[in-house]
mmCIF file of C-alpha atoms and ligand atoms in Angstrom:
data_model
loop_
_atom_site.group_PDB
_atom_site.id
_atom_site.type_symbol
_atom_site.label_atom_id
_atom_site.label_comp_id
_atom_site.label_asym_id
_atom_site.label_seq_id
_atom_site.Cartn_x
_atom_site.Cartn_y
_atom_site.Cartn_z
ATOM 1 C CA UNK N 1 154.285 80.150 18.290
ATOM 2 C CA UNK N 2 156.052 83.149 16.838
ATOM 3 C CA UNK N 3 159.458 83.755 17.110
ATOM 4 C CA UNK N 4 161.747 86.265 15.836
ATOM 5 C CA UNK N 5 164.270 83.600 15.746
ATOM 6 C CA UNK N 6 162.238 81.642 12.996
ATOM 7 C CA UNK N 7 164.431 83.140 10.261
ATOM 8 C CA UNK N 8 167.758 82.915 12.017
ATOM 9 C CA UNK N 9 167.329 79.443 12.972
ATOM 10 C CA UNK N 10 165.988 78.796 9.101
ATOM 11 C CA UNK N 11 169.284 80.637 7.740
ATOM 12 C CA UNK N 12 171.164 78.253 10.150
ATOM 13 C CA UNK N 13 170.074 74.736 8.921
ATOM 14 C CA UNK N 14 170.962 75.940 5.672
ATOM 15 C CA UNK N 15 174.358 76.823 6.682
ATOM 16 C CA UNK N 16 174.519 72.989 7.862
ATOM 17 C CA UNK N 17 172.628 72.060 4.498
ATOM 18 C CA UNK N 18 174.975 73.186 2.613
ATOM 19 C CA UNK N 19 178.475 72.182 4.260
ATOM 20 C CA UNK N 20 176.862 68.561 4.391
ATOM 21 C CA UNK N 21 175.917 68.698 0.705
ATOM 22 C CA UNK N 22 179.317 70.185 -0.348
ATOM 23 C CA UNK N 23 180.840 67.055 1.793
ATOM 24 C CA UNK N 24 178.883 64.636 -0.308
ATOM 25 C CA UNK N 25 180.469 66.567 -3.412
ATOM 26 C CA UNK N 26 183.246 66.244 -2.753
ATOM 27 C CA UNK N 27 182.932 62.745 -1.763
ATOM 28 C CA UNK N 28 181.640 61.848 -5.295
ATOM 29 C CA UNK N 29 184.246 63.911 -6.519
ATOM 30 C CA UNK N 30 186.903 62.248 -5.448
ATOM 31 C CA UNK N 31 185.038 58.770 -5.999
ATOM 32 C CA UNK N 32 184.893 59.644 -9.847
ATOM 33 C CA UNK N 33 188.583 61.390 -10.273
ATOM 34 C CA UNK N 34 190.026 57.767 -8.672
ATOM 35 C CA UNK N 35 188.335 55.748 -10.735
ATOM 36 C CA UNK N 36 188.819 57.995 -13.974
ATOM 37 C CA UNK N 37 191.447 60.513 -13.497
ATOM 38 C CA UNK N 38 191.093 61.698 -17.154
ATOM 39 C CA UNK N 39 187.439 63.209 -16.060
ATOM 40 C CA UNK N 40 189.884 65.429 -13.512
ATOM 41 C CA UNK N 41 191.602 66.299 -16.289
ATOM 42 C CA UNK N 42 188.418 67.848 -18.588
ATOM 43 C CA UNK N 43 187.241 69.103 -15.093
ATOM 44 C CA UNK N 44 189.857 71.143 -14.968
ATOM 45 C CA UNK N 45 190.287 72.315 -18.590
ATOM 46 C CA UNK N 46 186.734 72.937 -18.737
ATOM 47 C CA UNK N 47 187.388 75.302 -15.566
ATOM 48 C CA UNK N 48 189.858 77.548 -17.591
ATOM 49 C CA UNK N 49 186.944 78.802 -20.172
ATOM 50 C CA UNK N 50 186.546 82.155 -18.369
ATOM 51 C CA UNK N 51 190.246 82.662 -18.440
ATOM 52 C CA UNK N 52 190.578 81.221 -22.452
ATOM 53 C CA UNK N 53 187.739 84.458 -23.542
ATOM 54 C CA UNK N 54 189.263 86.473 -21.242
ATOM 55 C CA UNK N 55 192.487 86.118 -23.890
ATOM 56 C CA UNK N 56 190.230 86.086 -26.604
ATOM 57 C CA UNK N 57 188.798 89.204 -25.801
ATOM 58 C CA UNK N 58 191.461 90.913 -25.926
ATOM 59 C CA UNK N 59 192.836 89.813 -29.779
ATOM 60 C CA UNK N 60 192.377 93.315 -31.546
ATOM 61 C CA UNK N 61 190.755 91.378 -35.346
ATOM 62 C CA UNK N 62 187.387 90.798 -34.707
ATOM 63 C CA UNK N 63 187.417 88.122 -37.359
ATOM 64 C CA UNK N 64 189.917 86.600 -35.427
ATOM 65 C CA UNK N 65 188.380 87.026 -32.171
ATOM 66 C CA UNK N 66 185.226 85.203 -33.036
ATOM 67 C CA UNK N 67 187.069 82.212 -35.076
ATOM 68 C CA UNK N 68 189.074 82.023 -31.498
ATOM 69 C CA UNK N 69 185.616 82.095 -29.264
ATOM 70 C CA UNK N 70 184.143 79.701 -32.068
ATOM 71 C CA UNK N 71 187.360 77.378 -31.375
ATOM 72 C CA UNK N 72 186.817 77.925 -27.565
ATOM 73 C CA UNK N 73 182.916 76.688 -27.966
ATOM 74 C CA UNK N 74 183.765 73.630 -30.060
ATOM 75 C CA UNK N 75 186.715 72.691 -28.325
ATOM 76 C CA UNK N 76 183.826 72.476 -24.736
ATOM 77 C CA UNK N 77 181.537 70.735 -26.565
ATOM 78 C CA UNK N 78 183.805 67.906 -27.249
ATOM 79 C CA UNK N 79 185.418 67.784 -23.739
ATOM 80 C CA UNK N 80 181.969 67.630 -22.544
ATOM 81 C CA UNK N 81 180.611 64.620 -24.437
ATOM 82 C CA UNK N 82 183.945 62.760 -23.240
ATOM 83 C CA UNK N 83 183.189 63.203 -19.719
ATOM 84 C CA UNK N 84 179.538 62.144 -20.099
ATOM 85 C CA UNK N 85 180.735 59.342 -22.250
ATOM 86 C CA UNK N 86 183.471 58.684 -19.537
ATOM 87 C CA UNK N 87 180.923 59.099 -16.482
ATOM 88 C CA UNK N 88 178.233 56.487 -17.799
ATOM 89 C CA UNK N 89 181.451 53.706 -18.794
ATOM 90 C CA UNK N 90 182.436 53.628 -15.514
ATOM 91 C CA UNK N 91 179.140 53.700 -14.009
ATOM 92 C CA UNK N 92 178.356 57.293 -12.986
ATOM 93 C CA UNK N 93 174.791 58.434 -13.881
ATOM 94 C CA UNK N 94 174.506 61.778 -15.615
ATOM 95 C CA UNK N 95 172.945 63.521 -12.641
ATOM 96 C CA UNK N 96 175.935 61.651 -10.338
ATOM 97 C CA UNK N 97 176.666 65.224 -9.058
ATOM 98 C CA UNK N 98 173.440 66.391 -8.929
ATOM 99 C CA UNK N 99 171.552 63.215 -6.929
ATOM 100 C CA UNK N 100 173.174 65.249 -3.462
ATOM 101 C CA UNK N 101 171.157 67.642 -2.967
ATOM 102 C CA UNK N 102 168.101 68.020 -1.503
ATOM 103 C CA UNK N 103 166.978 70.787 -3.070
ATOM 104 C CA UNK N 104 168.758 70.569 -6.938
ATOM 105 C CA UNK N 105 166.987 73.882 -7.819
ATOM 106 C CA UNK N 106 169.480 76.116 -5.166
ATOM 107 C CA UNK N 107 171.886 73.307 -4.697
ATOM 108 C CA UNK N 108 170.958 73.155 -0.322
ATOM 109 C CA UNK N 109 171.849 76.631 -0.429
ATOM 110 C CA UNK N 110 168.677 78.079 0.441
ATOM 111 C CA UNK N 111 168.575 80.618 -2.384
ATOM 112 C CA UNK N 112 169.114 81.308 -6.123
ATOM 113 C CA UNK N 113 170.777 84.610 -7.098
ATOM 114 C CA UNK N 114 170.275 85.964 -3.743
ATOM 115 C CA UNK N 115 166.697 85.490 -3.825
ATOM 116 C CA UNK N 116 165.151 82.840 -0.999
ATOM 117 C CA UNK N 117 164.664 79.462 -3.081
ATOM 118 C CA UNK N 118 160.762 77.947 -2.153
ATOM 119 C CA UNK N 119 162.293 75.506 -0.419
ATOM 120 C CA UNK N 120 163.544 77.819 2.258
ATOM 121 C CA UNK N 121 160.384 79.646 2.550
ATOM 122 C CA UNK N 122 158.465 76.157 2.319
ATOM 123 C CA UNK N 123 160.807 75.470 5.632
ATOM 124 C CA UNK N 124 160.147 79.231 7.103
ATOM 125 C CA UNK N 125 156.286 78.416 7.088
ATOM 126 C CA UNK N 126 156.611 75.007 8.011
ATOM 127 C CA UNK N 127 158.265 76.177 11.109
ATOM 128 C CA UNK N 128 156.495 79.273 11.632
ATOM 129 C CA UNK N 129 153.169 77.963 10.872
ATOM 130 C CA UNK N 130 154.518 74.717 13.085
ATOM 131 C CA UNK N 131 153.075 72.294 9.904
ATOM 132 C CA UNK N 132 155.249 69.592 10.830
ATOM 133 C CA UNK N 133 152.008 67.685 12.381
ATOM 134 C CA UNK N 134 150.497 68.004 8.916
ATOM 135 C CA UNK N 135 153.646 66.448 7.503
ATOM 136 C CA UNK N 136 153.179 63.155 9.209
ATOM 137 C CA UNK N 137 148.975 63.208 8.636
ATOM 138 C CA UNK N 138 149.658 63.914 4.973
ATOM 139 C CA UNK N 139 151.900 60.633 4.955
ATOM 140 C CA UNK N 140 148.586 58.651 5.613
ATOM 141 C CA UNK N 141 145.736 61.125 4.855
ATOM 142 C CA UNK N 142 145.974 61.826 1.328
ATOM 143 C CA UNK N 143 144.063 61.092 -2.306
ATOM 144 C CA UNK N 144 145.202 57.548 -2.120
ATOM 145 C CA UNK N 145 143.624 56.646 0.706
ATOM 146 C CA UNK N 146 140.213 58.963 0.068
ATOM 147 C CA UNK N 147 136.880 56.350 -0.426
ATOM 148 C CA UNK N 148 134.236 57.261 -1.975
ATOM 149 C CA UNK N 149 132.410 54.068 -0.456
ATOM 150 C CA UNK N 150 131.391 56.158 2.469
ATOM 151 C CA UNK N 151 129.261 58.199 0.609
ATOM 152 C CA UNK N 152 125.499 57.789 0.556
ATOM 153 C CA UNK N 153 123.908 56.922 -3.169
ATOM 154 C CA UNK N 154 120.842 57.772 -1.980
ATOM 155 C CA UNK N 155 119.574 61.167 -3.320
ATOM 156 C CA UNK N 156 117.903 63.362 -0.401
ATOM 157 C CA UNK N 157 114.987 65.800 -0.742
ATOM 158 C CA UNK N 158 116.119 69.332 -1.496
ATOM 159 C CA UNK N 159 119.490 68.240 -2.725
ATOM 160 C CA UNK N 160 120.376 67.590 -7.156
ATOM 161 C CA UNK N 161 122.284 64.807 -6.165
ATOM 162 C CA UNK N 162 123.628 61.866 -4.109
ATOM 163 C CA UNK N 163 126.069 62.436 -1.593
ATOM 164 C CA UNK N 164 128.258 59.922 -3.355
ATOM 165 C CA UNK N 165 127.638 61.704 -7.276
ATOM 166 C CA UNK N 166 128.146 64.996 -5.177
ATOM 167 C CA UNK N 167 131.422 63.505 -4.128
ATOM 168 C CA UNK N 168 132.613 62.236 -7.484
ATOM 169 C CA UNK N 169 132.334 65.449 -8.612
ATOM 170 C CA UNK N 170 133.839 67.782 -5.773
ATOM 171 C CA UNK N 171 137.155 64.837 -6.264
ATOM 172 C CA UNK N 172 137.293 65.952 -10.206
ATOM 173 C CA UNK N 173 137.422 69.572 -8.962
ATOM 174 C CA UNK N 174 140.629 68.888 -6.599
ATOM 175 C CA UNK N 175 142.000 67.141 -9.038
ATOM 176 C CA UNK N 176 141.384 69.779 -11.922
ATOM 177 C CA UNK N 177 142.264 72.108 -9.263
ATOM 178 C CA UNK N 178 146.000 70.200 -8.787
ATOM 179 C CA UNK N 179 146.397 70.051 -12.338
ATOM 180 C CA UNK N 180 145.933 73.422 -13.475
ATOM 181 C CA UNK N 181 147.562 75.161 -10.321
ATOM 182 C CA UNK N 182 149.856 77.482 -12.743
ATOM 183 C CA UNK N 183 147.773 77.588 -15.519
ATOM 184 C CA UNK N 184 144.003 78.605 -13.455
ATOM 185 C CA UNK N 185 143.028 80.901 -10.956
ATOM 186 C CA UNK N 186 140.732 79.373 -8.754
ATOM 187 C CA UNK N 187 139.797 79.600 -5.131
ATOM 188 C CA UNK N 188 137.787 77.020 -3.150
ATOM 189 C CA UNK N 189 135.437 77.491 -0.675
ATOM 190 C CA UNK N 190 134.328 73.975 0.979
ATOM 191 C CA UNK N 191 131.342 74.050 3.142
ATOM 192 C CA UNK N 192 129.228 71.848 4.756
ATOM 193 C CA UNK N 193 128.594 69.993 8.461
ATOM 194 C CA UNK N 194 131.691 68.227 9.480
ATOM 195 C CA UNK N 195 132.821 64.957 8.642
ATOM 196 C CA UNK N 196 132.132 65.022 4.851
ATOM 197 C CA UNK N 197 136.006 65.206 4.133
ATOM 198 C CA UNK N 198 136.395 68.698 4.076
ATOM 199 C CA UNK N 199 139.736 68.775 6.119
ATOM 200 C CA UNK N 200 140.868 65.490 4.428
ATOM 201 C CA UNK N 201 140.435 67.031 0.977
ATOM 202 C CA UNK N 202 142.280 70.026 2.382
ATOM 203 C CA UNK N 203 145.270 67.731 3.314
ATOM 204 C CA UNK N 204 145.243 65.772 0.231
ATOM 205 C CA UNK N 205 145.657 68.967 -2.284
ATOM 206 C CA UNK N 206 148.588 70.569 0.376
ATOM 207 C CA UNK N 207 149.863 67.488 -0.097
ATOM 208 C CA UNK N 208 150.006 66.692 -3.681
ATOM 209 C CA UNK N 209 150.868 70.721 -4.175
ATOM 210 C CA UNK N 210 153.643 70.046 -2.042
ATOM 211 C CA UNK N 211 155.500 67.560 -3.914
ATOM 212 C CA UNK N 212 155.175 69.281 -6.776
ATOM 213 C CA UNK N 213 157.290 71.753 -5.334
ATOM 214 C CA UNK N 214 154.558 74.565 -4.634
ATOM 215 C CA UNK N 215 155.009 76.440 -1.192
ATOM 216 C CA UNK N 216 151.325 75.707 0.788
ATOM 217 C CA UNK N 217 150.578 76.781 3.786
ATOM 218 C CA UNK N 218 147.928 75.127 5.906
ATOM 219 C CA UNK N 219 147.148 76.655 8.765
ATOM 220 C CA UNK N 220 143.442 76.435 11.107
ATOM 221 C CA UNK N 221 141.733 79.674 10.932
ATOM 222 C CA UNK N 222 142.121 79.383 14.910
ATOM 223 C CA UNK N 223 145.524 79.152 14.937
ATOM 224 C CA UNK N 224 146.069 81.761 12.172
ATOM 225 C CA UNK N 225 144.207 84.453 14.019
ATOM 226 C CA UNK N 226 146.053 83.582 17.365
ATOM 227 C CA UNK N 227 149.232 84.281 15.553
ATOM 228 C CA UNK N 228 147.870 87.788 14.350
ATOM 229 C CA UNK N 229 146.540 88.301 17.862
ATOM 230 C CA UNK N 230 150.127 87.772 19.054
ATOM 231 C CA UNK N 231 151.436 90.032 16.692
ATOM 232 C CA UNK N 232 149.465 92.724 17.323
ATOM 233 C CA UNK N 233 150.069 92.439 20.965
ATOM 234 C CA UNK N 234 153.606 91.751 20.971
ATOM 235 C CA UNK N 235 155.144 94.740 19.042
ATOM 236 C CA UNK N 236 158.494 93.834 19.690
ATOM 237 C CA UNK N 237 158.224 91.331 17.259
ATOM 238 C CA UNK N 238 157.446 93.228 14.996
ATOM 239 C CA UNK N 239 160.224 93.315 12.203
ATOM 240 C CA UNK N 240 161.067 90.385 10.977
ATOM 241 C CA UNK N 241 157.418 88.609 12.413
ATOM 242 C CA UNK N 242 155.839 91.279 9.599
ATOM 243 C CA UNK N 243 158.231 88.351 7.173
ATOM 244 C CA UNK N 244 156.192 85.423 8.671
ATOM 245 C CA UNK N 245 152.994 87.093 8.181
ATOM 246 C CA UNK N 246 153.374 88.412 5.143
ATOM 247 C CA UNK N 247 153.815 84.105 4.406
ATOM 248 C CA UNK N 248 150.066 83.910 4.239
ATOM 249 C CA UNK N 249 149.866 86.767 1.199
ATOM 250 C CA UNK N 250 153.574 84.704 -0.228
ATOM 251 C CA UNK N 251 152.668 80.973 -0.408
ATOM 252 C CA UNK N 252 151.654 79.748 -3.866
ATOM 253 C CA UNK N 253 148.480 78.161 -1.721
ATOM 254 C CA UNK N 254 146.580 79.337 1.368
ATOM 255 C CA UNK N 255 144.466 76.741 3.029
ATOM 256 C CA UNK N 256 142.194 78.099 6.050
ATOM 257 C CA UNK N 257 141.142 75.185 7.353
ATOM 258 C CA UNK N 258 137.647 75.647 9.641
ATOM 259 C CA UNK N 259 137.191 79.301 9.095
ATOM 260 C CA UNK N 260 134.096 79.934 11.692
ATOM 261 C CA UNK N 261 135.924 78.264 15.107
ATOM 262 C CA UNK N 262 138.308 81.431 14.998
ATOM 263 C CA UNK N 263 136.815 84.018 17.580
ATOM 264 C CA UNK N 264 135.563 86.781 15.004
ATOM 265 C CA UNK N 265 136.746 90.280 16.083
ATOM 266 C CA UNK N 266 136.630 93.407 13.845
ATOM 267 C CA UNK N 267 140.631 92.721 14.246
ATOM 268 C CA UNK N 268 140.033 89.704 12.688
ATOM 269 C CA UNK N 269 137.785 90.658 10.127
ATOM 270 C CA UNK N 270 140.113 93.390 8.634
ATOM 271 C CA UNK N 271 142.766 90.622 8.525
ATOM 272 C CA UNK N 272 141.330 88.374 6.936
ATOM 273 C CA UNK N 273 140.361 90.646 4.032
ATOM 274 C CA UNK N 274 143.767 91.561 4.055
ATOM 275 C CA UNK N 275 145.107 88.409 3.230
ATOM 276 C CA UNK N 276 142.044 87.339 1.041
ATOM 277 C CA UNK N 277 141.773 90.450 -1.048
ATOM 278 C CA UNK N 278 146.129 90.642 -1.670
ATOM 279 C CA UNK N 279 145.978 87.283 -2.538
ATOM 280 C CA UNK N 280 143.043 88.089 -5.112
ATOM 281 C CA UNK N 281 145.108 90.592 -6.678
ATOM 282 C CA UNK N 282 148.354 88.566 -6.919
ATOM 283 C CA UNK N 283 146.129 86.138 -8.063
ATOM 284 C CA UNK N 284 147.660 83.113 -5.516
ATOM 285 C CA UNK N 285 144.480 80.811 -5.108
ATOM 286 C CA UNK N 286 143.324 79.986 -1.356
ATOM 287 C CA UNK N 287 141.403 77.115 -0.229
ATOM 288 C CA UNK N 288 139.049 77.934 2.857
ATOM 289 C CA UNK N 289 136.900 75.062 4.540
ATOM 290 C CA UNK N 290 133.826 75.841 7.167
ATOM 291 C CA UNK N 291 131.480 74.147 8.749
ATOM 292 C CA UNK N 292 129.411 77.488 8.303
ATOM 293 C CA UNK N 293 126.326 77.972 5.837
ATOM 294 C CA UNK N 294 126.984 80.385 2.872
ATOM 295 C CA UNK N 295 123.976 82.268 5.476
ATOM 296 C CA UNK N 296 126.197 81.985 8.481
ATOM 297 C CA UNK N 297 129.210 83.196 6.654
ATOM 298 C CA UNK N 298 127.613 85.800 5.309
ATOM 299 C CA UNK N 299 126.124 87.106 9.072
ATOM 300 C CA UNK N 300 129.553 86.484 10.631
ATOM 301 C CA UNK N 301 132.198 88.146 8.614
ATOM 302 C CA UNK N 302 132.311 91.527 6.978
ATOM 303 C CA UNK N 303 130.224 92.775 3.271
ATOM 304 C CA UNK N 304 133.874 93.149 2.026
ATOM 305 C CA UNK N 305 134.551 89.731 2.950
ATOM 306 C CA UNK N 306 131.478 88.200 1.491
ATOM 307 C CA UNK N 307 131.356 89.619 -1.391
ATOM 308 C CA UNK N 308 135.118 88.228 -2.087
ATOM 309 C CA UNK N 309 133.750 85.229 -1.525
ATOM 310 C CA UNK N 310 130.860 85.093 -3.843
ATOM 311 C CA UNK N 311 133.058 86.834 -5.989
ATOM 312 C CA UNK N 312 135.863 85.132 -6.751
ATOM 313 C CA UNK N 313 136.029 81.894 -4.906
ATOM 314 C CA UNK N 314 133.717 78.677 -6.141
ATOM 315 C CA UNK N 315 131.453 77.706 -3.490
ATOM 316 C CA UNK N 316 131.108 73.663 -2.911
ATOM 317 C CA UNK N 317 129.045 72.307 -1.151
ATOM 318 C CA UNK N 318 129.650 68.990 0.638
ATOM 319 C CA UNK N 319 126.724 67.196 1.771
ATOM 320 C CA UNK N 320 125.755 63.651 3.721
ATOM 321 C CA UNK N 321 125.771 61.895 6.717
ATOM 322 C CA UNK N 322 128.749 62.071 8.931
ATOM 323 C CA UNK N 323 131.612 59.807 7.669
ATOM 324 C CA UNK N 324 133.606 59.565 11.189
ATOM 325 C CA UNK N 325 130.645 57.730 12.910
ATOM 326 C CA UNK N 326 130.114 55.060 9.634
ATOM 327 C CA UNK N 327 133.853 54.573 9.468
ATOM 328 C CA UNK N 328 133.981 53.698 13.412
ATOM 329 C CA UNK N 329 130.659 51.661 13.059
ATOM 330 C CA UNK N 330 132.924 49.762 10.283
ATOM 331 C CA UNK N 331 135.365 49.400 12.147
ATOM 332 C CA UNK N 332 133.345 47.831 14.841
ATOM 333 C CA UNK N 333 131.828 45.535 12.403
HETATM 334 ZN ZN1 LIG M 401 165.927 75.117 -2.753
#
């Protein structure tokens, strides 16, 4: 699952990325210059700026100097609203040069003033974390297609609610949770039995967080603590695996998905408050679903754990009889 090639092979694609998005570029280039050699013509005026201040700069009056650079500015401005004006008459949107790329934030480049652009560390954990199964459920599996119908409105003993009120309200939360992902700091706990939607719900906010740009990693607490098993085994890996790992402390969200079905080791203890307790203090929220009871939890992993948990994360609860077996029984029906 871990590779030391990960980041190689990442810096690779990009290499392709970008040669194909420079092609396309090009293309449209050449597309707009045929059809309206006049925008060549501002294209390449407009290009000579650096060179025009670099004359400017070197006119002794300062008065002069700045009437020159004022000339310079106006003199842009103008060439600039012709080639917009230019562009949409012969049918060129304003982001013509722009529509390209994949990525218009680092142009397919991979990074932005030699720092790695989210998308390439989106694609580093997709890889490492091998997500791209979660790619395709998240196509189908997502807020659109959640139901409340499933849910029970019949209050139980014990419980404040119905399943289905209990639902309505856990929704608002993901949604509130979406919504104010850069203003709040919040971390989720979801427990309850399975099939309530836990893992669903999980899905739906990667999802939505994920086309809003965010880097999220979702990863199943077994497969997480297999990696770090490898790692710690496997010291050869070392350098640049430390990169991959240090993914789970980097990604805007965490999502542990079934915490509880990961064998519990004092290894895995101590990583896992790792990665909780940096993330607390770089305040990056983390989702974490179990089929454990706040009891369980708290008899399974470590005081320094729990009390993170109680601490800083909300606790929900999710409650009702197993959706799975009505949807089949629908299904049947
Ligand atoms: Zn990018």
């Amino acid at each position: 699952m871990v590779s030391k090639n990960i980041y190689k092979e990442v810096l690779e694609e990009y290499e392709i990325l970008s040669i194909n998005a420079k092609k396309r570029f090009n293309e449209r280039r050449e597309l707009c210059y045929k059809k309206c050699p006049r925008i060549k013509e501002i294209e390449d005026e407009l290009n000579m700026t650096s060179v025009k201040i670099a004359k400017a700069v070197i006119k002794a009056n300062k008065l002069e100097k700045e009437k020159y650079l004022e000339e310079i500015k106006n003199i842009n401005e103008k060439l600039k609203a012709e080639k917009r004006k230019l562009m949409r008459e012969n049918g060129f949107t304003d982001s013509f040069f722009e529509d390209i790329y994949i990525c218009k934030k680092c142009k397919d480049t991979g990074f932005i003033d030699n720092k790695e652009c989210n998308c390439f560390k989106q694609k580093l954990i997709n890889k490492a974390y091998d997500m791209s199964n979660i790619a395709e459920i998240i196509k189908v599996e997502n807020f659109d297609s959640f139901s409340l119908d499933y849910y029970s409105k019949e209050k139980k003993e014990g419980e404040e609610m119905s399943p289905f009120e209990n639902m309505g309200l856990i929704l608002k939360k993901c949604t509130n949770f979406i919504e104010e992902f850069d203003e709040k700091f919040t971390n989720l706990v979801f427990y309850g039995n399975t099939g309530l939607g836990k893992t669903f719900l999980c899905r739906s906010i990667a999802k939505d967080l994920l086309d809003k740009g965010k880097i999220v990693l979702y990863i199943t607490s077994g497969n997480l603590f297999e990696m770090f098993e490898k790692q710690q085994f496997d010291k050869d890996n070392k350098d640049v695996d430390e990169n991959i790992l240090n993914l789970t402390k980097e990604a805007d969200l965490l999502i542990i998905d079934d915490l509880g079905t990961e064998f519990i080791t004092s290894f895995s203890n101590t990583e896992l408050f790792e990665i909780i307790n940096s993330r607390i203090l770089s305040r990056k929220p983390t989702l974490i679903s179990t089929n454990l009871s706040p009891e369980e939890l708290t008899a399974n992993y470590s005081r320094r754990i729990v009390s993170r948990l109680y601490g800083d994360y909300q606790m929900v609860k999710f409650y009702g009889n197993d959706i799975r077996v009505l949807k089949k029984l629908k299904d049947k029906v």
